[in-house]
Coordinates of C-alpha atoms in Angstrom, one line a residue:
X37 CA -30.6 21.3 44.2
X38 CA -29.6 24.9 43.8
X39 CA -30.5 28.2 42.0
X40 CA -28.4 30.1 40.4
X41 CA -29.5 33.6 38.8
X42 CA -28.0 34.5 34.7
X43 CA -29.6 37.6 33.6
X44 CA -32.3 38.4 35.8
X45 CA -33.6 34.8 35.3
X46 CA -33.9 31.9 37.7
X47 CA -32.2 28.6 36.2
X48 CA -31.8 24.8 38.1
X49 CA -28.9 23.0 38.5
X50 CA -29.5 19.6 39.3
X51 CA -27.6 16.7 39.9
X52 CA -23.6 16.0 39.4
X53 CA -21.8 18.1 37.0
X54 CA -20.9 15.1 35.6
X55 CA -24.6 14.0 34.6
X56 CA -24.8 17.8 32.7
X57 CA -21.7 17.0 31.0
X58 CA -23.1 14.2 29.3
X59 CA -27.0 15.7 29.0
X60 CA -25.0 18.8 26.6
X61 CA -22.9 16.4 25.1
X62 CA -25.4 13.6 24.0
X63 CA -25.3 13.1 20.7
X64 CA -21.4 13.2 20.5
X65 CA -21.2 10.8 23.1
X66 CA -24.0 8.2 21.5
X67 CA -21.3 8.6 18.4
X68 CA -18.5 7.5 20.3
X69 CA -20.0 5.0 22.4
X70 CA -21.3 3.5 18.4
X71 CA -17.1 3.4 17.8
X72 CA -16.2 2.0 21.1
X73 CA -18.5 -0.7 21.1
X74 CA -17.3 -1.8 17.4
X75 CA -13.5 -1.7 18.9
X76 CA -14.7 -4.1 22.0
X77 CA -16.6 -6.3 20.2
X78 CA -14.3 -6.5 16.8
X79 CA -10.9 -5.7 17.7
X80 CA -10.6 -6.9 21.7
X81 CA -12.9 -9.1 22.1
X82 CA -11.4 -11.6 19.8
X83 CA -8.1 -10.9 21.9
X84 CA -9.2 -13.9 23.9
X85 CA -8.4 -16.4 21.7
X86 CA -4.9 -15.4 22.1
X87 CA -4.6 -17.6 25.0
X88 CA -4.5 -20.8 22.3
X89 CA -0.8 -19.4 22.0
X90 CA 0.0 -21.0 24.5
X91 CA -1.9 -24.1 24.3
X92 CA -2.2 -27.6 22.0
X93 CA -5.7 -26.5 20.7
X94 CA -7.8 -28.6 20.0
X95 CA -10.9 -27.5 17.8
X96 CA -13.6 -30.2 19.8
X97 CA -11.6 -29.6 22.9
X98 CA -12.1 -25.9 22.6
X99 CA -10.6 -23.2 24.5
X100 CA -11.0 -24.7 28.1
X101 CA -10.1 -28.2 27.4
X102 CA -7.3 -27.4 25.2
X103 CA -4.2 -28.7 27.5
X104 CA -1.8 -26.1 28.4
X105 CA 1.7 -26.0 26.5
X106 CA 3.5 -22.6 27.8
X107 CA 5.6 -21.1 25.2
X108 CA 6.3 -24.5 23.3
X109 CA 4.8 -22.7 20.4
X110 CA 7.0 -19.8 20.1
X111 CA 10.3 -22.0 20.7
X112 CA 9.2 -24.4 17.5
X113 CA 8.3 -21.4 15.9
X114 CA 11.6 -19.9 16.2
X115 CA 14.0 -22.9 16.3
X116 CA 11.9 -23.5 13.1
X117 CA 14.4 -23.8 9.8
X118 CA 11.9 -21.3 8.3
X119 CA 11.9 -18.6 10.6
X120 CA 15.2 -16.9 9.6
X121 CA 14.2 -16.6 6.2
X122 CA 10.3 -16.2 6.6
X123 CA 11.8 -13.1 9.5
X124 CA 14.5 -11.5 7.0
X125 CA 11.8 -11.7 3.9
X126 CA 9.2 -9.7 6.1
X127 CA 11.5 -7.5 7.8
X128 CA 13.0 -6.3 4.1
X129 CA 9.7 -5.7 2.3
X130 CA 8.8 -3.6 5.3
X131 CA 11.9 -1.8 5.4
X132 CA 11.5 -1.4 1.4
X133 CA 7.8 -0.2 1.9
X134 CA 8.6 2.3 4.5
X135 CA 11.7 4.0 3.5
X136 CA 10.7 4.4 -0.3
X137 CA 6.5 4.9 0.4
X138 CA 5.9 6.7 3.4
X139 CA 7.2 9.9 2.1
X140 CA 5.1 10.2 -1.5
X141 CA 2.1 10.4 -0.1
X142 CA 4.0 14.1 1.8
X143 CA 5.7 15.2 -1.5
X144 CA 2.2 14.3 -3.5
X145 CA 0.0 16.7 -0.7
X146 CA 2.8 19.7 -0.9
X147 CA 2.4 19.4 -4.7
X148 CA -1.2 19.3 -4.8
X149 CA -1.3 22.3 -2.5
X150 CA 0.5 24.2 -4.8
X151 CA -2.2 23.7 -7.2
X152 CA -4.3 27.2 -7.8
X153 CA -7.0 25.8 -9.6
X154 CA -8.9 23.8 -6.8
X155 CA -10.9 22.1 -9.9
X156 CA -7.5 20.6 -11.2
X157 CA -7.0 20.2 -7.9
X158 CA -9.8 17.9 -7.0
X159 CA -9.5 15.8 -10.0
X160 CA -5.8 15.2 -9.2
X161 CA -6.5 14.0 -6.3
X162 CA -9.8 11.7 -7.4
X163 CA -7.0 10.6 -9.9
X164 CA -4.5 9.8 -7.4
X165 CA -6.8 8.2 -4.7
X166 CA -8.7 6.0 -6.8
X167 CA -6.4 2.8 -7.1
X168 CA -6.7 2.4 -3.0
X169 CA -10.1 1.1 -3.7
X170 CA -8.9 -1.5 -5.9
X171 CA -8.4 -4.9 -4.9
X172 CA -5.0 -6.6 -4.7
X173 CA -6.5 -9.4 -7.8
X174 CA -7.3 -6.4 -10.0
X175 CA -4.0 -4.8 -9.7
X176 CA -2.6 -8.2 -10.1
X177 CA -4.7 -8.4 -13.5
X178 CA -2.9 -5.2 -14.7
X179 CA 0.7 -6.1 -13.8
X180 CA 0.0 -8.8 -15.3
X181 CA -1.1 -7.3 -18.5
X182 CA 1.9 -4.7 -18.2
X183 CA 4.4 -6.9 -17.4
X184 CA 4.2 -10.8 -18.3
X185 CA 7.1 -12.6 -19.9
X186 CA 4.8 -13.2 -23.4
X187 CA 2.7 -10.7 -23.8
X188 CA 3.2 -7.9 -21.3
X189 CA 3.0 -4.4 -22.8
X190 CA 6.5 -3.6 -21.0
X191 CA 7.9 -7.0 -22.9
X192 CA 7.0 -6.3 -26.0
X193 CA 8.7 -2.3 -26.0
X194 CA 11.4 -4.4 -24.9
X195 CA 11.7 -7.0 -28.1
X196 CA 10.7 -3.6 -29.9
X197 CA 14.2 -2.4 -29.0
X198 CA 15.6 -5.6 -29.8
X199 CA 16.4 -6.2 -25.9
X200 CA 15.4 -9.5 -24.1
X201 CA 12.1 -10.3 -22.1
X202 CA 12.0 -10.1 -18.6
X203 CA 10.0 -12.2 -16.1
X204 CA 8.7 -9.6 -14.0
X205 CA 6.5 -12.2 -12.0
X206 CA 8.5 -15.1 -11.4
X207 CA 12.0 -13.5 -11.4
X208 CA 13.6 -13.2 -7.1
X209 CA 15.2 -10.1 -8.9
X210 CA 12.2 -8.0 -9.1
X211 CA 9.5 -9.5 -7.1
X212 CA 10.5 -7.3 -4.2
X213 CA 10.4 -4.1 -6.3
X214 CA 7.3 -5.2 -7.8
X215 CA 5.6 -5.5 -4.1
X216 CA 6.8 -2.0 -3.2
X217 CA 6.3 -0.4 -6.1
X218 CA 2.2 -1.5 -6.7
X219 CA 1.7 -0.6 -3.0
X220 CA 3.1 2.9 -4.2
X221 CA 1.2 3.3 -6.6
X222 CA -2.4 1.5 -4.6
X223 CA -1.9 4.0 -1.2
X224 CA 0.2 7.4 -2.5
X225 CA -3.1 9.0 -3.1
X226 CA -4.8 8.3 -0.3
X227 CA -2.2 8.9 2.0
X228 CA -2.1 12.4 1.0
X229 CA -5.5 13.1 2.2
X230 CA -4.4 13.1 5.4
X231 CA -1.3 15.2 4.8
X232 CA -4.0 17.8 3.0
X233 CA -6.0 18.1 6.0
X234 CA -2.9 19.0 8.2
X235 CA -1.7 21.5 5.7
X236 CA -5.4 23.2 5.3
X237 CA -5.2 23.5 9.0
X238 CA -2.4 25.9 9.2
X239 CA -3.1 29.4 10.0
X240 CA -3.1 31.3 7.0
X241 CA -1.5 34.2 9.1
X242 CA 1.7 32.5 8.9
X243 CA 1.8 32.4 4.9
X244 CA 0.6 36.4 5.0
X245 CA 3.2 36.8 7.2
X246 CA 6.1 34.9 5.0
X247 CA 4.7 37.0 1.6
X248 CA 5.3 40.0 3.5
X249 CA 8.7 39.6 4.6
X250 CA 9.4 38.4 0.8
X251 CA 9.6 34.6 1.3
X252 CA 8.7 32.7 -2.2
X253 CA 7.0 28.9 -2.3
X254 CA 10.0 26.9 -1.4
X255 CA 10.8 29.1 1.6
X256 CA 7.2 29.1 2.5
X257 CA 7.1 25.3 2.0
X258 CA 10.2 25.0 4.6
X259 CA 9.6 27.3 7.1
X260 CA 5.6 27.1 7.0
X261 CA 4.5 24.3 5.6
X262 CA 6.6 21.5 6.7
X263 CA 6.6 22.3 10.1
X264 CA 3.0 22.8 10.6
X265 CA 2.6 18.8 8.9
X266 CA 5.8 17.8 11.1
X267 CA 3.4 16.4 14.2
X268 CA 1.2 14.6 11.5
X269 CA 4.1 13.2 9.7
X270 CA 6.1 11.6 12.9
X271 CA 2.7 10.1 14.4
X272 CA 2.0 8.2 11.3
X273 CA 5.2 7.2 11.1
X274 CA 5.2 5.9 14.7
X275 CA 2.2 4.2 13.7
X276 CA 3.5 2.6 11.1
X277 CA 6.7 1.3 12.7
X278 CA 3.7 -0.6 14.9
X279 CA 2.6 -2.6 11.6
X280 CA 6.5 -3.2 10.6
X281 CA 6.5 -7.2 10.6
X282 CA 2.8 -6.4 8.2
X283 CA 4.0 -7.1 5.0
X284 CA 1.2 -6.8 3.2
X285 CA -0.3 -10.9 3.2
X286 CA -3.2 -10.3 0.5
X287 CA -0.8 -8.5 -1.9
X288 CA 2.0 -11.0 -1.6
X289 CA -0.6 -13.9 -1.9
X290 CA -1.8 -12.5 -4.7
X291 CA 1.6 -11.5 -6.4
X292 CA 3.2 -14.8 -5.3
X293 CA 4.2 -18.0 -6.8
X294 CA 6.4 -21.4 -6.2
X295 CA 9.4 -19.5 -8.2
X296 CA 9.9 -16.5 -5.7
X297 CA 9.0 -18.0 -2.5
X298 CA 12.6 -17.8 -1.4
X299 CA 12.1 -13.7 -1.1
X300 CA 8.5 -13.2 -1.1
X301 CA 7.6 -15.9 1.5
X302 CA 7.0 -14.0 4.6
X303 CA 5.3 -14.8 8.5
X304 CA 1.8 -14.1 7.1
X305 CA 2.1 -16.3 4.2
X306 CA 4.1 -19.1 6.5
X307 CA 1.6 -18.3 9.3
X308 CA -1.4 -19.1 6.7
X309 CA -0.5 -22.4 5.2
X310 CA 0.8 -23.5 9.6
X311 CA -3.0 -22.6 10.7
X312 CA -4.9 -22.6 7.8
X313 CA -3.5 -25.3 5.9
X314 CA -2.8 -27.9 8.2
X315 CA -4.4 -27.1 10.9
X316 CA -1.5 -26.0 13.4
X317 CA -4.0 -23.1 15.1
X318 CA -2.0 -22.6 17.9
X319 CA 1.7 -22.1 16.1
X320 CA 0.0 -19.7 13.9
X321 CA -1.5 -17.7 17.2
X322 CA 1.7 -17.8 18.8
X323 CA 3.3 -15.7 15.1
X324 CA 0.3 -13.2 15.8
X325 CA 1.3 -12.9 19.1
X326 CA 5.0 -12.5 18.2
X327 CA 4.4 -10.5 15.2
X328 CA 2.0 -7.9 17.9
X329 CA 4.5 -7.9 20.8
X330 CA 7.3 -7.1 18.1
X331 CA 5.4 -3.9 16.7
X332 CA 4.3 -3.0 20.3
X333 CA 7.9 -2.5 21.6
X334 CA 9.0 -0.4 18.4
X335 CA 6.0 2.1 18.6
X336 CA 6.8 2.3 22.5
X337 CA 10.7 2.9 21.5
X338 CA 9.6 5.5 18.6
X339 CA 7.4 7.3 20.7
X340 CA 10.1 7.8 23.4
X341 CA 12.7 8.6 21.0
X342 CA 10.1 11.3 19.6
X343 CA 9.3 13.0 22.9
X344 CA 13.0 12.8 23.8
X345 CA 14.2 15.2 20.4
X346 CA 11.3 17.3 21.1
X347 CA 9.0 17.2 18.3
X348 CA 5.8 15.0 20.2
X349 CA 4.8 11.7 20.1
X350 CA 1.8 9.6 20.6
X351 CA 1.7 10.2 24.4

């Protein structure tokens, strides 16, 4: 124990600096000890049963008497007559998702913060975020109103015209578009929130500055704005690239049918009816697995090829 004298006044400093650190910083720690726990028990705990991967599991044998089969899985899964299809179909909607949504959500939080009126602002934005909290069978329900063969609105401007119906829904032609398309329109909104908060947290200095030296919106935009959101925009993007063989299993299981399973059959949808369906637990681990080890080597790629130009990574 030693004194130590601030002011005139006497204080005590006890114990490891260590043990003060975490007296100041209580109530911040408790919070993220409350979203560590949740992560250990929810996201790695489960991790264990990856081990069934590599095993013939057995649901009475369980995970210890479950004989040992190495990487049997993940050479039926791949010598599988499926996989090339079930690999391209993923890999394409992902492509298609990321290269025609990831940059809305940007260009819809640059427009918004253009927007004077913060009112108008705010409802924009209510307007824009809303469909996220939809579910996948509700949105179904509209596209389905929209765009059936019978009695879809769409359809029926078409016969209007004195074109032919389209089927939207069960046609290999647009089922793809239709995925990307809905998932547009479900996560632009909400998307942008993120891209907001970077762009409110740019020093308004730097747009003083620009007005001063004569710079209008668009230059301010290029110069200020972008920039500042640049570090925001390549970590989600890393992130994303981790969740590239994710193409989106509730929407396309909802979306889906017997008539477009040649493009919109995918590993979570052939995953599903292997574990689910009949039982094969283990191939459908050994996907997972693939599917995880897949996403982990692109983020670790992106993330060096990030650092490498300059412009910061993940790590």
């Amino acid at each position: 124990m030693s004194n130590g004298r601030i002011g005139g006044c006497i204080t005590m400093r006890s114990g490891p600096a260590w043990i003060r650190h975490v007296r100041q910083y209580k109530v911040r720690l408790a919070f993220i000890a409350v979203v560590l726990a949740y992560f250990a028990v929810y996201k790695y705990g489960p991790m264990y049963g990856l081990i069934i991967a590599f095993q013939d599991y057995q649901i009475g044998a369980g995970f210890t008497e479950s004989p040992w089969v190495g990487l049997e899985h993940f050479r039926s899964f791949l010598e599988n007559p499926d996989f090339t299809r079930v690999f391209w179909n993923t890999a394409l909607i992902s492509a298609y998702r990321i290269a025609f949504g990831f940059f809305p959500p940007v260009v819809l939080a640059l427009l918004l913060n253009e927007v004077m009126h913060r009112t108008y602002q705010r409802w924009i934005q209510t307007l824009t975020y809303l469909p996220h909290f939809l579910s996948w069978v509700i949105i179904y329900g509209m596209a389905f109103a929209f765009l059936s063969e019978g009695r879809g609105l769409v359809n029926e401007w078409i016969r209007g015209w004195g074109g032919q119906s389209i089927n939207f829904l069960t046609s290999e032609a647009w089922f793809r578009s239709l995925l990307v398309i809905s998932d547009i329109w479900k996560d632009t909104g909400w998307g942008a929130i993120i891209y907001l908060a970077a762009i409110f947290g740019i020093n308004p200095q730097l747009y003083e500055a620009a007005i001063t030296d004569g710079a209008g919106r668009w230059r301010q935009i290029w110069h200020i704005t972008l920039p500042g959101i640049a570090p925001v925009i390549i970590l989600l993007f890393i992130l994303r690239l981790g969740h590239v063989l994710d193409a989106g299993m509730e929407q396309v299981l909802v979306f889906y049918n017997p008539l477009v399973y040649s493009v919109g059959d995918i590993l979570d949808t052939w995953a599903y009816r292997m574990g689910i369906l009949e039982g094969r637990f283990s191939l459908a681990a050994a996907v997972g697995l693939f599917k995880s080890v897949v996403g982990l080597l692109l983020v670790f790629a992106a993330n060096r090829l990030a650092n490498r130009w300059g412009d910061g990574g993940i790590w």
